[in-house]
Amino acid sequence: MITSSPLRNGTIPWAMVGGGQGSQIGYIHRSAALRDGNFQLVAGAFDIDAERGRTFGQSLGLQAERCYDNYQALFNAESQRADGIRAVSIATPNGTHFAICKAAIEAGIHVVCEKPLCFTTAEAEELLALSKQHQRVVGVTYGYAGHQLIEQAREMIARGDLGDIRIVQMQFAHGFHNEAVELANPATRWRVDPKFAGPSYVLGDVGTHPLYLSEVMLPELKIQRLMCSRQSFVKSRAPLEDNAFTIMEYEGGAIGYVWSCAVNAGSMHGQKIRVIGSKASLEWWDERPNQMSYEIQGQPLQVLERGMGYLHPAALHDDRIGGGHPEGLFEAWSNLYYRFALAMEATDAGDATALAMLRYPDIHAGIEGVRWVENCVRSADAGATWVDYV
Ligand code: NAD
């Protein structure tokens, strides 16, 4: 159970790039990073508008001199201070992630980056090489990956409760962009512009989330080839898609499916994963994250509740309040930041044993998300044909 900071060497001085006033995701980064006392927010370049960013930083209690005009000034100044930042979170539009990540790693700063990590696998591999060279952590915020029932699914699948895995059905299909809301909403506008969003909209924006959950639950599953069809139902979004269906064949014969969608009218979030084996199935849905369905063929439905003693120890490790009281997105994110902090401390201490025991969405998770989007786009743009997964 998480009750206090696990760090032996003190709080990690931390900054944010992006995540400024009114941004969608900035608040939850701060909430998750600060919750367990592992990080202290001391600096930032919060906004594309430097003045607005400075005002915002000061409103969070930061010294004016540590609210910087841009990320270059932030990294330059902080890396020269004795009390400078050791970690930064990047919560800016997609098109900036690569350059900001690269600059942070080169300045010797650990990174938590929003997904998608960057636009191409080649860029992602470059970040991997740099992170190895400078021995810096790169965490990626696939937020629900920190939820305890995801750990439970992983353990049940590993011990064979479902039998042989046959089908993985995934979706992240919300309805909030069923019309051209971007005309009035800047946070949606950049998402449908390839210059800022990259080669895809919903595949990268939402599809990579359940894909990563499947990687956590089913670490052995490797995609062999896939076929993707993508559409722009709001025509002005073309060439970027607001809906996509992807079918994947895995090595060993299992099959997977991801529905990525922003035009699923009426749906709130719709992130689900169902893993179907030869004996039983598991299903988890982010709108009811405290319950997971366990269906054994021929038996009544079982509902596994978060925080209960019958769960695997790995699914209880990050518990914060016990069963009954709901935990959700905020706790899942906090659990990820908890692990990011441990990974940063272990890396700084050169503690390979501690690092090997930690699992969190790292740079490899970031690379896999980028690789999957690249393959999906290649298939879709070739007319929804099967392509070998490269
Ligand atoms: P947003 O448009 O709401 O906010 C972006 C923020 O970044 C703004 O404050 C903006 O001023 C600032 N910014 C832009 N360029 C900057 C720069 N060069 N330097 C400093 N600040 C800059 O966007 P958002 O919805 O918060 O998304 C940000 C990122 O988070 C995206 O990559 C998105 O894919 C990701 N995201 C992830 C999740 C998740 O569940 N992990 C959810 C939503 C968004």
Coordinates of C-alpha atoms and ligand atoms in Angstrom, one line a residue:
M1 CA 0.0 0.0 0.0
I2 CA 1.3 3.5 -0.9
T3 CA 1.4 5.7 2.2
S4 CA 4.4 8.0 1.9
S5 CA 7.4 8.9 -0.3
P6 CA 9.6 5.9 -1.0
L7 CA 12.7 8.0 -1.9
R8 CA 15.8 7.7 0.2
N9 CA 17.7 10.7 -1.3
G10 CA 15.0 13.3 -1.0
T11 CA 12.5 15.0 -3.2
I12 CA 13.4 15.4 -6.9
P13 CA 13.4 19.1 -8.1
W14 CA 11.1 19.1 -11.1
A15 CA 9.8 21.3 -13.9
M16 CA 7.2 21.3 -16.5
V17 CA 7.3 22.4 -20.2
G18 CA 3.8 23.1 -21.4
G19 CA 0.8 22.2 -19.3
G20 CA 0.0 25.8 -18.8
Q21 CA -3.1 27.7 -17.8
G22 CA -6.2 26.0 -19.4
S23 CA -4.3 23.1 -20.9
Q24 CA -6.1 19.8 -20.9
I25 CA -3.4 17.6 -19.3
G26 CA -1.2 20.0 -17.2
Y27 CA -3.1 19.7 -14.0
I28 CA -3.1 16.0 -13.7
H29 CA 0.7 15.9 -14.3
R30 CA 1.1 18.3 -11.3
S31 CA -1.4 16.4 -9.2
A32 CA 0.2 13.0 -9.9
A33 CA 3.8 14.2 -9.5
L34 CA 3.2 16.1 -6.3
R35 CA 0.8 13.7 -4.5
D36 CA 3.3 11.4 -2.8
G37 CA 6.0 14.1 -2.1
N38 CA 8.5 12.6 -4.5
F39 CA 8.8 15.7 -6.8
Q40 CA 8.8 19.4 -6.0
L41 CA 7.8 21.8 -8.7
V42 CA 10.5 24.5 -8.8
A43 CA 10.7 25.7 -12.4
G44 CA 8.8 25.7 -15.7
A45 CA 8.3 27.0 -19.2
F46 CA 4.6 26.4 -19.1
D47 CA 3.2 28.1 -22.1
I48 CA 3.9 29.0 -25.8
D49 CA 3.1 32.5 -24.6
A50 CA 6.0 33.3 -22.4
E51 CA 4.3 36.0 -20.4
R52 CA 1.2 33.9 -19.7
G53 CA 3.5 31.0 -18.7
R54 CA 5.4 33.2 -16.3
T55 CA 2.2 34.5 -14.7
F56 CA 0.9 31.0 -14.4
G57 CA 4.1 29.7 -12.8
Q58 CA 4.1 32.4 -10.2
S59 CA 0.4 31.6 -9.5
L60 CA 1.7 28.1 -8.6
G61 CA 4.1 29.6 -6.1
L62 CA 7.3 29.5 -8.2
Q63 CA 10.0 32.2 -8.0
A64 CA 9.7 34.6 -11.0
E65 CA 13.3 33.9 -12.0
R66 CA 12.5 30.2 -12.4
C67 CA 9.6 30.8 -14.8
Y68 CA 11.4 30.7 -18.1
D69 CA 10.4 32.0 -21.6
N70 CA 11.1 28.6 -23.3
Y71 CA 12.5 25.2 -22.7
Q72 CA 16.0 26.1 -24.0
A73 CA 16.3 28.9 -21.4
L74 CA 14.9 26.5 -18.7
F75 CA 17.4 23.7 -19.4
N76 CA 20.4 26.1 -19.8
A77 CA 19.7 28.0 -16.5
E78 CA 18.6 25.0 -14.4
S79 CA 21.6 22.8 -15.4
Q80 CA 23.9 25.5 -14.1
R81 CA 22.2 25.8 -10.6
A82 CA 23.4 23.7 -7.7
D83 CA 19.7 23.2 -6.8
G84 CA 18.6 22.9 -10.4
I85 CA 15.9 20.5 -11.7
R86 CA 16.7 16.8 -12.0
A87 CA 13.5 16.0 -13.9
V88 CA 11.1 17.6 -16.4
S89 CA 7.6 16.7 -17.7
I90 CA 6.7 17.6 -21.2
A91 CA 3.0 18.3 -21.8
T92 CA 3.1 20.3 -25.1
P93 CA 1.5 19.4 -28.5
N94 CA 3.0 16.4 -30.1
G95 CA 5.1 18.1 -32.7
T96 CA 7.4 19.6 -30.0
H97 CA 8.1 16.4 -28.0
F98 CA 11.2 15.2 -29.9
A99 CA 13.1 18.4 -29.7
I100 CA 12.2 19.1 -26.1
C101 CA 13.0 15.5 -25.0
K102 CA 16.3 15.5 -26.8
A103 CA 17.3 18.9 -25.3
A104 CA 16.4 17.7 -21.8
I105 CA 18.3 14.4 -22.0
E106 CA 21.4 16.2 -23.4
A107 CA 21.1 18.6 -20.4
G108 CA 21.3 15.6 -18.1
I109 CA 17.6 15.8 -17.0
H110 CA 15.3 12.9 -16.5
V111 CA 12.1 13.1 -18.7
V112 CA 8.4 12.3 -18.4
C113 CA 7.0 12.9 -21.9
E114 CA 3.4 12.9 -23.1
K115 CA 2.4 10.4 -25.8
P116 CA 3.1 10.1 -28.7
L117 CA 6.8 10.3 -27.8
C118 CA 7.6 11.7 -31.3
F119 CA 6.6 11.3 -34.9
T120 CA 8.8 8.5 -36.3
T121 CA 10.5 5.3 -35.1
A122 CA 13.8 6.7 -36.2
E123 CA 13.4 9.7 -33.9
A124 CA 12.3 7.4 -31.1
E125 CA 15.4 5.2 -31.6
E126 CA 17.5 8.4 -31.5
L127 CA 16.0 9.3 -28.1
L128 CA 16.6 5.7 -26.9
A129 CA 20.3 6.0 -27.8
L130 CA 20.6 9.4 -26.1
S131 CA 18.8 8.2 -23.0
K132 CA 21.3 5.3 -22.8
Q133 CA 24.3 7.5 -23.4
H134 CA 23.3 10.0 -20.7
Q135 CA 21.7 7.4 -18.5
R136 CA 18.5 9.3 -18.2
V137 CA 15.0 7.9 -17.5
V138 CA 12.3 8.6 -20.1
G139 CA 8.8 7.8 -18.8
V140 CA 5.7 8.1 -21.0
T141 CA 2.3 8.9 -19.5
Y142 CA 0.0 6.0 -20.6
G143 CA -2.0 7.0 -17.5
Y144 CA -4.2 4.0 -16.8
A145 CA -1.2 1.7 -17.1
G146 CA -0.8 2.6 -13.4
H147 CA -4.2 1.1 -12.4
Q148 CA -4.0 -1.9 -10.1
L149 CA -6.5 -4.0 -12.0
I150 CA -4.2 -3.9 -15.1
E151 CA -1.6 -5.6 -12.8
Q152 CA -4.2 -8.1 -11.8
A153 CA -5.0 -9.0 -15.5
R154 CA -1.3 -9.4 -16.2
E155 CA -0.8 -11.8 -13.3
M156 CA -3.9 -13.8 -14.2
I157 CA -3.0 -14.2 -17.8
A158 CA 0.6 -15.2 -16.8
R159 CA -0.6 -18.0 -14.5
G160 CA -2.9 -19.3 -17.2
D161 CA -6.3 -18.5 -15.8
L162 CA -7.6 -17.7 -19.3
G163 CA -6.0 -20.6 -21.1
D164 CA -4.3 -20.0 -24.4
I165 CA -4.8 -16.4 -25.5
R166 CA -6.8 -16.1 -28.7
I167 CA -8.3 -12.6 -29.1
V168 CA -7.5 -9.2 -27.7
Q169 CA -10.2 -6.7 -28.4
M170 CA -9.4 -3.0 -27.6
Q171 CA -11.0 0.3 -28.1
F172 CA -10.7 3.9 -27.1
A173 CA -13.7 5.5 -28.8
H174 CA -15.1 8.7 -27.4
G175 CA -17.6 11.0 -29.0
F176 CA -16.4 14.5 -28.1
H177 CA -15.2 15.4 -31.6
N178 CA -18.2 14.2 -33.6
E179 CA -18.4 17.7 -35.1
A180 CA -15.7 20.2 -36.1
V181 CA -15.2 21.4 -32.5
E182 CA -11.7 22.4 -33.5
L183 CA -13.1 25.5 -35.1
A184 CA -13.7 26.9 -31.6
N185 CA -11.2 24.9 -29.6
P186 CA -7.5 25.5 -30.0
A187 CA -6.6 22.3 -28.0
T188 CA -8.5 20.2 -30.6
R189 CA -7.2 22.4 -33.6
W190 CA -3.6 21.3 -33.3
R191 CA -4.7 17.6 -32.9
V192 CA -6.1 17.6 -36.5
D193 CA -3.2 19.4 -38.1
P194 CA -0.3 17.1 -39.2
K195 CA 2.2 19.8 -38.6
F196 CA 1.5 19.7 -34.8
A197 CA -0.1 16.3 -34.4
G198 CA 2.1 14.1 -36.7
P199 CA 1.0 11.4 -39.1
S200 CA -2.2 10.5 -37.3
Y201 CA -4.9 11.9 -35.1
V202 CA -6.9 9.2 -33.2
L203 CA -4.4 6.3 -33.7
G204 CA -1.8 8.2 -31.8
D205 CA -4.1 10.3 -29.6
V206 CA -6.3 7.5 -28.2
G207 CA -5.5 4.1 -29.9
T208 CA -2.0 3.9 -28.3
H209 CA -3.5 3.9 -24.8
P210 CA -5.3 0.5 -24.9
L211 CA -2.4 -0.8 -27.1
Y212 CA -0.1 -0.1 -24.2
L213 CA -2.5 -1.8 -21.7
S214 CA -2.3 -4.9 -23.9
E215 CA 1.5 -4.7 -23.8
V216 CA 1.4 -4.7 -20.0
M217 CA -1.1 -7.5 -19.8
L218 CA 0.4 -9.6 -22.5
P219 CA 4.1 -9.0 -22.6
E220 CA 4.8 -12.1 -24.8
L221 CA 2.4 -11.0 -27.6
K222 CA 4.3 -9.7 -30.7
I223 CA 2.5 -8.2 -33.7
Q224 CA 3.4 -10.0 -36.9
R225 CA 1.3 -8.0 -39.4
L226 CA -1.6 -5.6 -39.3
M227 CA -4.2 -4.0 -41.5
C228 CA -5.7 -0.5 -40.8
S229 CA -8.5 1.4 -42.3
R230 CA -8.9 5.1 -41.3
Q231 CA -11.5 7.7 -42.1
S232 CA -12.0 11.5 -41.7
F233 CA -15.8 11.7 -41.0
V234 CA -15.3 15.5 -40.4
K235 CA -13.9 16.1 -43.9
S236 CA -11.8 19.1 -43.0
R237 CA -9.6 16.8 -40.8
A238 CA -8.2 14.9 -43.8
P239 CA -5.6 13.5 -44.2
L240 CA -5.8 12.9 -40.4
E241 CA -8.4 10.4 -39.3
D242 CA -11.1 10.7 -36.7
N243 CA -11.8 7.0 -36.8
A244 CA -9.7 3.9 -37.4
F245 CA -10.0 0.2 -37.2
T246 CA -6.8 -1.9 -36.9
I247 CA -6.6 -5.7 -37.0
M248 CA -3.4 -7.3 -35.9
E249 CA -2.1 -10.8 -36.2
Y250 CA 0.2 -11.9 -33.5
E251 CA 3.0 -14.4 -33.6
G252 CA 1.6 -17.8 -32.4
G253 CA -1.9 -17.3 -33.9
A254 CA -3.7 -14.8 -31.6
I255 CA -5.6 -11.9 -33.2
G256 CA -6.1 -8.4 -31.9
Y257 CA -8.3 -5.4 -32.8
V258 CA -8.1 -1.7 -31.9
W259 CA -10.9 0.7 -32.5
S260 CA -9.6 4.3 -32.2
C261 CA -12.3 6.9 -32.5
A262 CA -13.2 10.5 -31.6
V263 CA -16.6 10.5 -33.4
N264 CA -18.4 7.8 -31.4
A265 CA -21.3 10.1 -30.7
G266 CA -22.7 9.8 -27.2
S267 CA -19.7 7.8 -25.8
M268 CA -17.9 9.4 -22.9
H269 CA -14.5 7.7 -23.1
G270 CA -15.0 4.1 -24.3
Q271 CA -11.5 2.8 -23.4
K272 CA -11.9 -0.9 -23.0
I273 CA -9.8 -4.0 -23.3
R274 CA -11.1 -7.6 -23.4
V275 CA -8.7 -10.5 -23.4
I276 CA -10.2 -13.8 -24.6
G277 CA -8.5 -17.1 -23.9
S278 CA -9.5 -20.7 -24.5
K279 CA -11.0 -21.0 -21.0
A280 CA -12.1 -17.6 -19.9
S281 CA -12.1 -13.8 -20.6
L282 CA -11.2 -10.7 -18.8
E283 CA -12.6 -7.2 -19.5
W284 CA -11.6 -3.8 -18.1
W285 CA -13.3 -0.5 -18.9
D286 CA -11.8 2.9 -17.8
E287 CA -15.2 4.3 -17.0
R288 CA -15.6 1.7 -14.3
P289 CA -12.0 1.1 -13.4
N290 CA -12.5 -0.4 -10.0
Q291 CA -14.2 -3.5 -11.4
M292 CA -12.9 -6.1 -13.9
S293 CA -15.1 -8.8 -15.4
Y294 CA -13.8 -12.4 -15.2
E295 CA -15.9 -14.7 -17.3
I296 CA -15.2 -18.5 -17.2
Q297 CA -17.0 -20.4 -19.9
G298 CA -20.0 -22.1 -18.4
Q299 CA -19.9 -20.3 -15.1
P300 CA -21.6 -17.1 -13.8
L301 CA -19.9 -13.8 -14.3
Q302 CA -17.4 -12.8 -11.6
V303 CA -16.6 -9.1 -10.9
L304 CA -13.1 -8.6 -9.4
E305 CA -13.0 -5.5 -7.2
R306 CA -9.9 -3.3 -6.8
G307 CA -8.3 -3.3 -3.4
M308 CA -9.6 -6.7 -2.3
G309 CA -7.5 -9.4 -0.6
Y310 CA -8.2 -12.0 -3.2
L311 CA -6.2 -10.1 -5.8
H312 CA -2.6 -10.9 -6.6
P313 CA -0.1 -9.1 -4.4
A314 CA 1.1 -7.1 -7.5
A315 CA -2.4 -5.7 -7.8
L316 CA -2.4 -4.6 -4.2
H317 CA 1.1 -3.1 -4.1
D318 CA -0.1 0.4 -5.3
D319 CA -3.3 0.4 -3.4
R320 CA -4.0 3.7 -1.5
I321 CA -7.3 3.2 0.4
G322 CA -8.5 -0.4 0.2
G323 CA -11.5 -1.8 -1.6
G324 CA -14.8 -0.1 -1.8
H325 CA -13.6 3.5 -2.1
P326 CA -13.1 4.1 -5.8
E327 CA -9.7 4.9 -7.2
G328 CA -9.4 6.0 -10.8
L329 CA -7.4 8.1 -13.3
F330 CA -5.8 10.4 -10.7
E331 CA -4.5 7.4 -8.6
A332 CA -3.3 5.5 -11.7
W333 CA -1.3 8.6 -12.8
S334 CA 0.1 9.0 -9.3
N335 CA 1.2 5.4 -9.3
L336 CA 3.1 6.0 -12.5
Y337 CA 4.8 9.1 -11.2
Y338 CA 5.7 7.1 -8.0
R339 CA 7.5 4.5 -10.2
F340 CA 9.1 7.3 -12.4
A341 CA 10.5 8.7 -9.2
L342 CA 11.9 5.4 -8.1
A343 CA 13.4 4.8 -11.5
M344 CA 15.1 8.2 -11.5
E345 CA 16.5 7.6 -8.0
A346 CA 17.7 4.1 -8.9
T347 CA 19.3 5.4 -12.2
D348 CA 21.1 8.2 -10.4
A349 CA 22.4 5.7 -7.8
G350 CA 23.4 3.2 -10.6
D351 CA 21.2 0.6 -8.8
A352 CA 20.6 -1.9 -11.6
T353 CA 18.8 -4.4 -9.2
A354 CA 16.2 -1.8 -8.2
L355 CA 15.7 -0.7 -11.8
A356 CA 15.2 -4.3 -12.9
M357 CA 12.3 -4.7 -10.4
L358 CA 10.4 -1.6 -11.6
R359 CA 7.9 -1.6 -14.5
Y360 CA 6.6 1.6 -15.9
P361 CA 5.9 2.9 -19.4
D362 CA 9.4 3.8 -20.4
I363 CA 11.1 4.8 -23.6
H364 CA 10.5 1.3 -25.1
A365 CA 6.7 1.8 -24.5
G366 CA 7.0 5.2 -26.2
I367 CA 8.9 3.7 -29.2
E368 CA 6.2 0.9 -29.6
G369 CA 3.4 3.5 -29.7
V370 CA 5.2 5.4 -32.4
R371 CA 6.0 2.2 -34.3
W372 CA 2.4 1.0 -34.2
V373 CA 1.0 4.3 -35.5
E374 CA 3.6 4.3 -38.3
N375 CA 2.6 0.8 -39.4
C376 CA -1.1 1.6 -39.2
V377 CA -0.7 4.7 -41.3
R378 CA 1.4 2.8 -43.9
S379 CA -1.4 0.1 -44.1
A380 CA -4.2 2.6 -44.3
D381 CA -2.6 4.8 -46.9
A382 CA -1.9 1.8 -49.0
G383 CA -5.6 1.1 -49.2
A384 CA -6.1 -0.8 -45.9
T385 CA -3.8 -3.6 -46.9
W386 CA -2.0 -6.1 -44.7
V387 CA 1.5 -5.0 -43.9
D388 CA 4.3 -6.8 -42.1
Y389 CA 5.0 -5.1 -38.8
V390 CA 8.4 -3.4 -38.9
Ligands
NAD1 P1 -3.3 21.7 -24.9 O1 -3.3 22.4 -26.2 O2 -4.5 21.8 -24.0 O3 -2.1 22.4 -24.0 C1 -0.8 22.5 -24.5 C2 0.0 23.4 -23.5 O4 1.3 23.4 -24.0 C3 -0.5 24.8 -23.5 O5 -0.4 25.3 -22.2 C4 0.5 25.6 -24.4 O6 0.6 26.9 -24.2 C5 1.7 24.8 -24.1 N1 2.8 24.9 -25.1 C6 2.6 24.7 -26.5 N2 3.8 24.7 -27.1 C7 4.7 25.0 -26.1 C8 6.1 25.2 -26.1 N3 6.9 25.1 -27.3 N4 6.8 25.4 -25.0 C9 6.1 25.5 -23.8 N5 4.7 25.3 -23.7 C10 4.1 25.1 -24.9 O7 -2.8 20.3 -25.1 P2 -3.1 19.0 -24.2 O8 -4.4 18.4 -24.5 O9 -2.8 19.3 -22.7 O10 -2.0 18.0 -24.7 C11 -0.7 18.1 -24.5 C12 0.0 16.8 -24.7 O11 -0.6 15.8 -23.8 C13 -0.2 16.2 -26.1 O12 0.9 15.5 -26.6 C14 -1.3 15.2 -25.9 O13 -1.3 14.1 -26.9 C15 -1.1 14.7 -24.5 N6 -2.2 14.2 -23.8 C16 -2.1 13.0 -23.1 C17 -3.2 12.5 -22.4 C18 -3.0 11.2 -21.6 O14 -3.9 10.6 -21.2 N7 -1.7 10.8 -21.4 C19 -4.4 13.2 -22.4 C20 -4.5 14.4 -23.1 C21 -3.4 14.9 -23.8

